[in-house]
Short mmCIF file of C-alpha atoms in Angstrom, two decimals:
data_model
loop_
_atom_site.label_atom_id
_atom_site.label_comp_id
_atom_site.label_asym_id
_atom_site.label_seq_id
_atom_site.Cartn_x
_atom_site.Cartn_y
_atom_site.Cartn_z
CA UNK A 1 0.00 0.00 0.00
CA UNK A 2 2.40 3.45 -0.18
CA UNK A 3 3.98 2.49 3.04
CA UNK A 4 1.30 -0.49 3.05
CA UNK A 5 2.44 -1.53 0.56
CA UNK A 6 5.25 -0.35 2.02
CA UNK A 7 4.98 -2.97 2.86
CA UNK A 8 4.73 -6.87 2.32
CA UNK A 9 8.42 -7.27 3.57
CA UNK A 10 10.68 -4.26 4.39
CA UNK A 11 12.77 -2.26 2.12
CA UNK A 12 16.42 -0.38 -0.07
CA UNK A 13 19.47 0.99 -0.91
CA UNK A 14 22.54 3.22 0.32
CA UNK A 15 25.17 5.04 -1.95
CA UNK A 16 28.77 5.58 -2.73
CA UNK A 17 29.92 9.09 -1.30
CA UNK A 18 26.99 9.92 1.25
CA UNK A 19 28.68 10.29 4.83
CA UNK A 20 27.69 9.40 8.37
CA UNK A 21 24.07 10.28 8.48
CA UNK A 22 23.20 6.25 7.81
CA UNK A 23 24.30 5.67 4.36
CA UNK A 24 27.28 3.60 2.30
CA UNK A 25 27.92 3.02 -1.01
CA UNK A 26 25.56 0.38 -3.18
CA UNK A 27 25.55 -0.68 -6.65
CA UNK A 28 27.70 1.38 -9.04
CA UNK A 29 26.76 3.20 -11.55
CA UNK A 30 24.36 1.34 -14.27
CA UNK A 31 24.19 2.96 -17.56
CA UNK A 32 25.15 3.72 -20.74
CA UNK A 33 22.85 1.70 -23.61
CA UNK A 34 25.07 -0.28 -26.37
CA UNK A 35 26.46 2.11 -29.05
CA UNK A 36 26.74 5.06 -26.70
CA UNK A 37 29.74 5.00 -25.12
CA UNK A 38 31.69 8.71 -25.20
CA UNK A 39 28.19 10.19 -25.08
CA UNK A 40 27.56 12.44 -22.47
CA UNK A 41 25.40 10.82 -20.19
CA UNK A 42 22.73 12.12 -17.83
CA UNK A 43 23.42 11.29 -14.22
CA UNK A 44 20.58 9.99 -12.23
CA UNK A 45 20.40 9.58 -8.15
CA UNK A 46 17.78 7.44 -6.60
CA UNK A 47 17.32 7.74 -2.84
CA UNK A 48 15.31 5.19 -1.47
CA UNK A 49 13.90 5.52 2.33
CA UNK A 50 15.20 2.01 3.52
CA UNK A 51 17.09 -1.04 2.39
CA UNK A 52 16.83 -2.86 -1.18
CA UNK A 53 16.11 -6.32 -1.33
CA UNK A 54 13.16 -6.91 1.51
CA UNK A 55 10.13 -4.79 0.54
CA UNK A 56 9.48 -5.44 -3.58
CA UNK A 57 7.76 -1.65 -3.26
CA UNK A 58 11.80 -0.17 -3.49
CA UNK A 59 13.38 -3.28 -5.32
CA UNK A 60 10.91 -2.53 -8.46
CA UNK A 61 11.78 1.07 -7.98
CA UNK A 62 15.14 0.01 -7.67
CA UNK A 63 14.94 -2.19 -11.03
CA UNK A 64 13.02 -0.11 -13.14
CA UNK A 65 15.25 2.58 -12.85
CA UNK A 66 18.19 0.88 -13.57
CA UNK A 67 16.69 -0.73 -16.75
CA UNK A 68 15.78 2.48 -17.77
CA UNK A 69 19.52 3.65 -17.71
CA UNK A 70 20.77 0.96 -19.16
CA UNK A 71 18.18 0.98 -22.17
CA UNK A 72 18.31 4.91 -22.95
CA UNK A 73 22.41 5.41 -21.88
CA UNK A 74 21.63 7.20 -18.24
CA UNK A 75 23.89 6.43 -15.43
CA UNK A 76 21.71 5.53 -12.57
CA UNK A 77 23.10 5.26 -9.13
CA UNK A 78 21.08 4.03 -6.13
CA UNK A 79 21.22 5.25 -2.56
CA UNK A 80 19.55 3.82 0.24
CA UNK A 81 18.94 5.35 4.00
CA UNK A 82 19.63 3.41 6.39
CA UNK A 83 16.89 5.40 8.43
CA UNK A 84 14.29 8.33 7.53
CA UNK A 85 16.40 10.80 9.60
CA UNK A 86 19.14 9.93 6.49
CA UNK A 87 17.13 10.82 3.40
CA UNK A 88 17.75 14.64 3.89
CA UNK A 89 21.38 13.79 4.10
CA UNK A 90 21.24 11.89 1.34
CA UNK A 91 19.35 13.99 -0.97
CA UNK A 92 21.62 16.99 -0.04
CA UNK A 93 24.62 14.56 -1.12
CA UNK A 94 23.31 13.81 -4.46
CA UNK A 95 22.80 17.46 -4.64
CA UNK A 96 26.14 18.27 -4.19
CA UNK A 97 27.64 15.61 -6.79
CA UNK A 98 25.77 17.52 -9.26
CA UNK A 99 22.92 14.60 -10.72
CA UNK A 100 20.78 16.15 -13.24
CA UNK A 101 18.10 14.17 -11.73
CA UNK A 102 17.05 13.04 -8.09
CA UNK A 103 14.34 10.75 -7.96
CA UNK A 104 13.22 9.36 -4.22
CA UNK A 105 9.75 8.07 -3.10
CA UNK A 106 6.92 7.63 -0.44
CA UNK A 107 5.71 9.61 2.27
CA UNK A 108 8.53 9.52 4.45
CA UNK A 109 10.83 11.47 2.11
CA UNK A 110 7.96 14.22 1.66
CA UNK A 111 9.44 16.53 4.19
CA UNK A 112 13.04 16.01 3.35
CA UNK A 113 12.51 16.41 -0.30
CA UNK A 114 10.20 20.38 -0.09
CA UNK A 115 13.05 21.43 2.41
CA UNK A 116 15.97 19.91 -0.54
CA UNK A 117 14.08 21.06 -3.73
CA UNK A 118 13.05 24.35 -2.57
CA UNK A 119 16.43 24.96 -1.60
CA UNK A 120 17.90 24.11 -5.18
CA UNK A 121 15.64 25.46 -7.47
CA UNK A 122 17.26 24.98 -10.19
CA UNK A 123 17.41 21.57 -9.51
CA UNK A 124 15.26 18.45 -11.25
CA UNK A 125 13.62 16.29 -8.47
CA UNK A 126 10.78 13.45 -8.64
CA UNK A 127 9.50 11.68 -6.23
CA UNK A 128 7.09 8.02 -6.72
CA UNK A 129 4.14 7.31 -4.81
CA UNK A 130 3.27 10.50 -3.10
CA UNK A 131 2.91 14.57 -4.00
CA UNK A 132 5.54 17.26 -3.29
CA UNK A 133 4.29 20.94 -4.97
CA UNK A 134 7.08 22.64 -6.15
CA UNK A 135 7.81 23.92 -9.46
CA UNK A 136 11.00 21.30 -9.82
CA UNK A 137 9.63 18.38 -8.91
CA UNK A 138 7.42 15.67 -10.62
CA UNK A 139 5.28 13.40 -9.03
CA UNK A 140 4.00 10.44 -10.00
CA UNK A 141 1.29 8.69 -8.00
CA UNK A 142 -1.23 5.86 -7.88
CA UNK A 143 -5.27 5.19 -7.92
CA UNK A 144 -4.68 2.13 -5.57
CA UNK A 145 -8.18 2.43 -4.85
CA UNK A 146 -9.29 1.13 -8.36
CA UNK A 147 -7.32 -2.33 -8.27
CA UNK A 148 -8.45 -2.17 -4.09
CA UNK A 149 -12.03 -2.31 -6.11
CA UNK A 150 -11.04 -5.27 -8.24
CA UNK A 151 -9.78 -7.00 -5.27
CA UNK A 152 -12.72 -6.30 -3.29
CA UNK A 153 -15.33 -7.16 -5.84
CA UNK A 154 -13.07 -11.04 -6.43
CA UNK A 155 -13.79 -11.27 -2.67
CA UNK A 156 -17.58 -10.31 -2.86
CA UNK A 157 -18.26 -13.01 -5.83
CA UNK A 158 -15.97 -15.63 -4.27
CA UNK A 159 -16.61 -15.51 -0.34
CA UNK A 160 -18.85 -18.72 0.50
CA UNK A 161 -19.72 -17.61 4.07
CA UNK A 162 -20.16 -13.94 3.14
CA UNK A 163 -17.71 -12.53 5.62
CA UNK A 164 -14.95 -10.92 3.85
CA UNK A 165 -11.78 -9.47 6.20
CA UNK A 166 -9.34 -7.04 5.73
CA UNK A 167 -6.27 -6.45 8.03
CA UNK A 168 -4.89 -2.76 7.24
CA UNK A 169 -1.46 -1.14 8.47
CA UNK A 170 -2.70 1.89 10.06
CA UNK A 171 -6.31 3.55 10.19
CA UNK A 172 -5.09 6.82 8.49
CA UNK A 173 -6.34 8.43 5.50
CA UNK A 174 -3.77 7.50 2.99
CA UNK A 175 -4.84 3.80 3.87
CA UNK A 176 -8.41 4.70 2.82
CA UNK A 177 -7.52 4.28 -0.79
CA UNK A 178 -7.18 0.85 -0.21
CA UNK A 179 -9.93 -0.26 2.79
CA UNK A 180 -12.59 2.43 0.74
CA UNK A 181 -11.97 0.91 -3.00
CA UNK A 182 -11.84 -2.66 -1.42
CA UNK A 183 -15.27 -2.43 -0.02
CA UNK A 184 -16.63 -0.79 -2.58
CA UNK A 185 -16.16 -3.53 -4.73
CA UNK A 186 -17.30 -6.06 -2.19
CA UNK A 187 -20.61 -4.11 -2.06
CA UNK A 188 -21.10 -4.15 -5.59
CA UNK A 189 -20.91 -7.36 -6.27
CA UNK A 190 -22.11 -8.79 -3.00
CA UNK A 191 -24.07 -6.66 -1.14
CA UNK A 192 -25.13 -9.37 1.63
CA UNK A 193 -20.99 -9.89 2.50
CA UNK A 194 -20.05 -8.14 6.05
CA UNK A 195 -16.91 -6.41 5.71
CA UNK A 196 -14.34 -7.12 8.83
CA UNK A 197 -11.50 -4.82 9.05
CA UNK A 198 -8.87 -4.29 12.00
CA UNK A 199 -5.60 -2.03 12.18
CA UNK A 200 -2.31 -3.08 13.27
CA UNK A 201 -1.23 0.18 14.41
CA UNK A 202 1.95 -0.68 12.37
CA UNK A 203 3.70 -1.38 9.21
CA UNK A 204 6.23 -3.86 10.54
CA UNK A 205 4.32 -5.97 12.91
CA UNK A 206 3.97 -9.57 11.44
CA UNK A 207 2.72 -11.14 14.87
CA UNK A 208 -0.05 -8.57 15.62
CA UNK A 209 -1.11 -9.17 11.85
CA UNK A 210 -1.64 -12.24 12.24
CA UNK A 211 -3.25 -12.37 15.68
CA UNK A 212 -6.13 -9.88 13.92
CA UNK A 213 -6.45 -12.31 10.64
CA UNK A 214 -7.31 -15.05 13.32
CA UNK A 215 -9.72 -13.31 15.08
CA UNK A 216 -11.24 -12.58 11.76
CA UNK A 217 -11.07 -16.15 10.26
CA UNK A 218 -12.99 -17.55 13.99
CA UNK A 219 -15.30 -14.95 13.00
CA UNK A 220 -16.43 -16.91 10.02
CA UNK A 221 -14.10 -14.64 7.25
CA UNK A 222 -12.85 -17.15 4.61
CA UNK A 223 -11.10 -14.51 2.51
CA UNK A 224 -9.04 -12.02 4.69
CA UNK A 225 -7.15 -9.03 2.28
CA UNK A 226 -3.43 -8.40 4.03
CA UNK A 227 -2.87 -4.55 3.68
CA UNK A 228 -0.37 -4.49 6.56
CA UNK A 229 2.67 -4.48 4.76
CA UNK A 230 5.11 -6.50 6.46
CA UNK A 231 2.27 -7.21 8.97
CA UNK A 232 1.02 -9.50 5.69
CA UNK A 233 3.32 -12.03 5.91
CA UNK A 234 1.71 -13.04 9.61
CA UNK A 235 -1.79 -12.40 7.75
CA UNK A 236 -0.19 -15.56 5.57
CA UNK A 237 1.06 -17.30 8.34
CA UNK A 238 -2.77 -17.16 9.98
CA UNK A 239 -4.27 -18.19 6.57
CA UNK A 240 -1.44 -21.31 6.13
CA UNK A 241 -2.79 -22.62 9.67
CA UNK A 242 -6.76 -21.52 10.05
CA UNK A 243 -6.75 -22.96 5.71
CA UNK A 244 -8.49 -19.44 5.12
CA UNK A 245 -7.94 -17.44 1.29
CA UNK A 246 -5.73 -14.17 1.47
CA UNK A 247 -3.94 -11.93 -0.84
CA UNK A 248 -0.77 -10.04 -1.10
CA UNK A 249 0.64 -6.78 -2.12
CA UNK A 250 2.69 -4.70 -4.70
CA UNK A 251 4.36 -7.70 -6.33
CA UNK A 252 2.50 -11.46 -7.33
CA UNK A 253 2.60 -13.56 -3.68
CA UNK A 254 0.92 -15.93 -4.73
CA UNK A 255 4.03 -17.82 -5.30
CA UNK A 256 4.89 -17.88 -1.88
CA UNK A 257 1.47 -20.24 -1.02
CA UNK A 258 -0.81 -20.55 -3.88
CA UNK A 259 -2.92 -23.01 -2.08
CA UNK A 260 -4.04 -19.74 0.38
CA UNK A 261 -2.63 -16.43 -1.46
CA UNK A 262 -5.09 -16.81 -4.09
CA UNK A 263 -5.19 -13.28 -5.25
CA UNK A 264 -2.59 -10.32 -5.70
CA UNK A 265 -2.84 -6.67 -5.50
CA UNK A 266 -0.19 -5.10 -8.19
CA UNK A 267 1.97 -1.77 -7.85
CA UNK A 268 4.06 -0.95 -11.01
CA UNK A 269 7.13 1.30 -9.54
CA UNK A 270 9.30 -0.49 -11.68
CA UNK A 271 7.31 1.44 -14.55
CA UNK A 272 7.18 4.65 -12.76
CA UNK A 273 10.49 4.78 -12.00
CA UNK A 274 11.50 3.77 -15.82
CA UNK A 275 8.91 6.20 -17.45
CA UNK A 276 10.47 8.86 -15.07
CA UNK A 277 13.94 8.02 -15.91
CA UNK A 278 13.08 7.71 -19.69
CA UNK A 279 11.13 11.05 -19.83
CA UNK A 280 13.98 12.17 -18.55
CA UNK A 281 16.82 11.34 -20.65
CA UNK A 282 14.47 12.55 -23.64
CA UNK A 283 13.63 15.94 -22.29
CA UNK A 284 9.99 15.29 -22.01
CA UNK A 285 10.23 15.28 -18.01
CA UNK A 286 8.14 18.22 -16.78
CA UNK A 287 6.93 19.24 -13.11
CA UNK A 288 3.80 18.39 -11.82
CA UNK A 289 1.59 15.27 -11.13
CA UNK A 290 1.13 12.77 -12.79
CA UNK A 291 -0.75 9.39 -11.79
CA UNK A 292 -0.94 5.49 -13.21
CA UNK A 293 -4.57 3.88 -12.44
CA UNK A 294 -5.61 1.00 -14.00
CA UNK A 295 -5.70 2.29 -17.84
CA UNK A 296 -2.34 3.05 -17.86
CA UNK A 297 -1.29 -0.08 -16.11
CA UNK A 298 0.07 1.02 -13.05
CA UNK A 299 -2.13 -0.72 -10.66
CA UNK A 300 -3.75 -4.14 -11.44
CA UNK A 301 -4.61 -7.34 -9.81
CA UNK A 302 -3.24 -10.90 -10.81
CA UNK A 303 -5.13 -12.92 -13.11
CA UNK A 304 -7.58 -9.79 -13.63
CA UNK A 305 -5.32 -7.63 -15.34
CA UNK A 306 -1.61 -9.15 -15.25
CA UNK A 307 -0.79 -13.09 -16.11
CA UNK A 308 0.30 -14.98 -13.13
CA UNK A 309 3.14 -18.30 -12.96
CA UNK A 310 0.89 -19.70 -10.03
CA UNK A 311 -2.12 -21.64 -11.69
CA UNK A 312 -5.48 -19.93 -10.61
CA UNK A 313 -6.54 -21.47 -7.43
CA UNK A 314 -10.39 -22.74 -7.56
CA UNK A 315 -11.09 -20.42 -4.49
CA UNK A 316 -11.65 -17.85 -7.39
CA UNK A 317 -12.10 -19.66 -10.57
CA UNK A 318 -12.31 -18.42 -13.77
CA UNK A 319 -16.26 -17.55 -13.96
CA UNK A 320 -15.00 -14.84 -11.10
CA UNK A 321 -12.11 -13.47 -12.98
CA UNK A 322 -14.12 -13.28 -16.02
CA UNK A 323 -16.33 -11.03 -14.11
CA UNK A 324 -13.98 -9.17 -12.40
CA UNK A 325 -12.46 -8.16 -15.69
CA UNK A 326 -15.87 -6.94 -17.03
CA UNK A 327 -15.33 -4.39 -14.15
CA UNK A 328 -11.85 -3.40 -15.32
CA UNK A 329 -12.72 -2.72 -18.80
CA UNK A 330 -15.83 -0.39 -17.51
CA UNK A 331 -12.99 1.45 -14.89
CA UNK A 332 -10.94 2.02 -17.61
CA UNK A 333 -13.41 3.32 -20.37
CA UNK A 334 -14.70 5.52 -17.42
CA UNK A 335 -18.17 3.74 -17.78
CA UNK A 336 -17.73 2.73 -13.69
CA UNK A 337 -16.58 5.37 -11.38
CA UNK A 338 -14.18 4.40 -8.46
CA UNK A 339 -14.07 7.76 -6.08
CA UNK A 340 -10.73 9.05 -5.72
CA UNK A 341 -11.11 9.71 -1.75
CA UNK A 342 -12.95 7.82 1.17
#
């Protein structure tokens, strides 16, 4: 979810140069496409919040970007933060080695970033997944709620005991994207389910998770939605024990336990962060907002709108993603309305 999805395992990356404030060098610079060498290349910093390589929100960031520089002869360096109190320092570094572009993401780099950007204003900045309003800085964001409306009408047609769960990070307003699409779509398809929902109080809390996804299941929920963020993997450990039907985040899970992860909810940062890059190195990059829904592919659900490895588990069958795609082509051609705030 951002953070949410911030979620479903913990995240990213630290850079070469940036002193005490928490970071280190990572990954050196990719770049330069085949037949460009001796061109002058662009030089593009991404400063991610936390580590690569546990949360697949950053390490699709992390990979788009990269195959972005690598396809249109950009050298793209990543920097991770070793903690949120490091992205100003990191930002500031970047800044000072003179990238032409410096691309971070998510809520927690919103302060950092105005302070950095309105400082430099000469300076090109984006950030992925949340809104910063300055004149040098575009951001890209996502209608989470439409695929949350996908996912929540699969669980209205699919439920058998008509009690559909949802186990949410936080009950703040960003999150409503997510627990307002989700039972929208549950109504329409199913007005007669009863939606459950309970909040963690945190994004990295795996046991608490999973102590609210059994109290849901023993009230008679057979499909529980994880929107905890790493609180979803104990929303798959409850659902692996109670044999209750769950879903993941950001990334396809169901390869993790297709028997119980029957259903996915998909974030493309690996696009946003290559569309950025590439708009970018072709001088079509301007400031402002710009967000990915469901028509252009940034936000999807597996087996609805994205092909999955994991065969489609009966839970759901086909006669309900046949449906559920009916509802995606009226989203996209506008014919259906998914509100933009809860």
């Amino acid at each position: 979810m951002k953070k949410l999805l911030l979620a479903l395992t913990t995240f990213a990356v630290l850079a070469a140069g940036c002193s005490a404030g928490g970071s280190a060098p990572a990954d050196k610079p990719e770049g330069q496409a085949a037949g460009q060498e001796g061109a002058a290349k662009k030089r593009i910093a991404l400063i991610l919040p936390e580590k690569i390589g546990v949360n697949p929100f950053f390490q699709q960031m992390d990979e788009g970007a990269k195959k972005a520089g690598q396809e249109f002869g950009a050298e793209v360096k990543s920097i991770e933060s070793t903690d949120h109190g490091a992205i100003e320092e990191n930002l500031r570094v970047a800044v000072a080695e003179n990238y032409d572009l410096i691309i971070t993401s998510s809520f927690e780099a919103e302060d950092a970033l105005k302070k950095v950007a309105a400082e430099n204003p000469d300076r090109n900045f984006a950030i992925i997944d949340t809104v910063v309003d300055l004149p040098n800085v575009r951001s890209v964001t996502f209608r989470e709620q439409e695929a949350a409306y996908l996912m929540g009408a699969a669980a209205g047609l699919a439920t058998k005991t008509n009690k559909v769960g949802m186990v949410v990070a936080m009950d703040i307003p960003l999150l409503k994207k997510w627990t307002g699409g989700f039972q929208e779509g549950m109504k329409a398809t199913n007005p007669n389910a009863e939606f459950l929902v309970n909040y963690v109080g945190s994004f990295t809390d795996p046991a608490k998770a999973k102590e609210l996804a059994l109290l849901q299941a023993s009230k008679g929920a057979d499909f529980i939605n994880g929107a905890a963020a790493v609180g979803d993997l104990g929303v798959f450990e409850a659902a692996k024990e109670k044999g209750f039907y769950t879903s993941g985040q950001d990334v396809d899970r169901t390869t993790i336990d297709p028997e119980h992860i029957v259903l996915s909810q998909l974030k493309g940062t690996d696009a946003a962060a290559y569309e950025t890059v590439k708009s970018f190195v072709e001088g079509s990059l301007k400031p402002g907002v710009v967000t990915y829904g469901l028509k252009e592919k940034g936000v999807g659900v597996t087996y609805v709108t994205h092909e999955s490895k994991t065969p489609l588990n009966a839970f759901i069958g086909q006669e309900v993603v046949d449906k559920v795609k009916a509802i995606n082509d009226e989203i996209v051609a506008g014919t259906r309305k998914v509100p933009d705030s809860f």
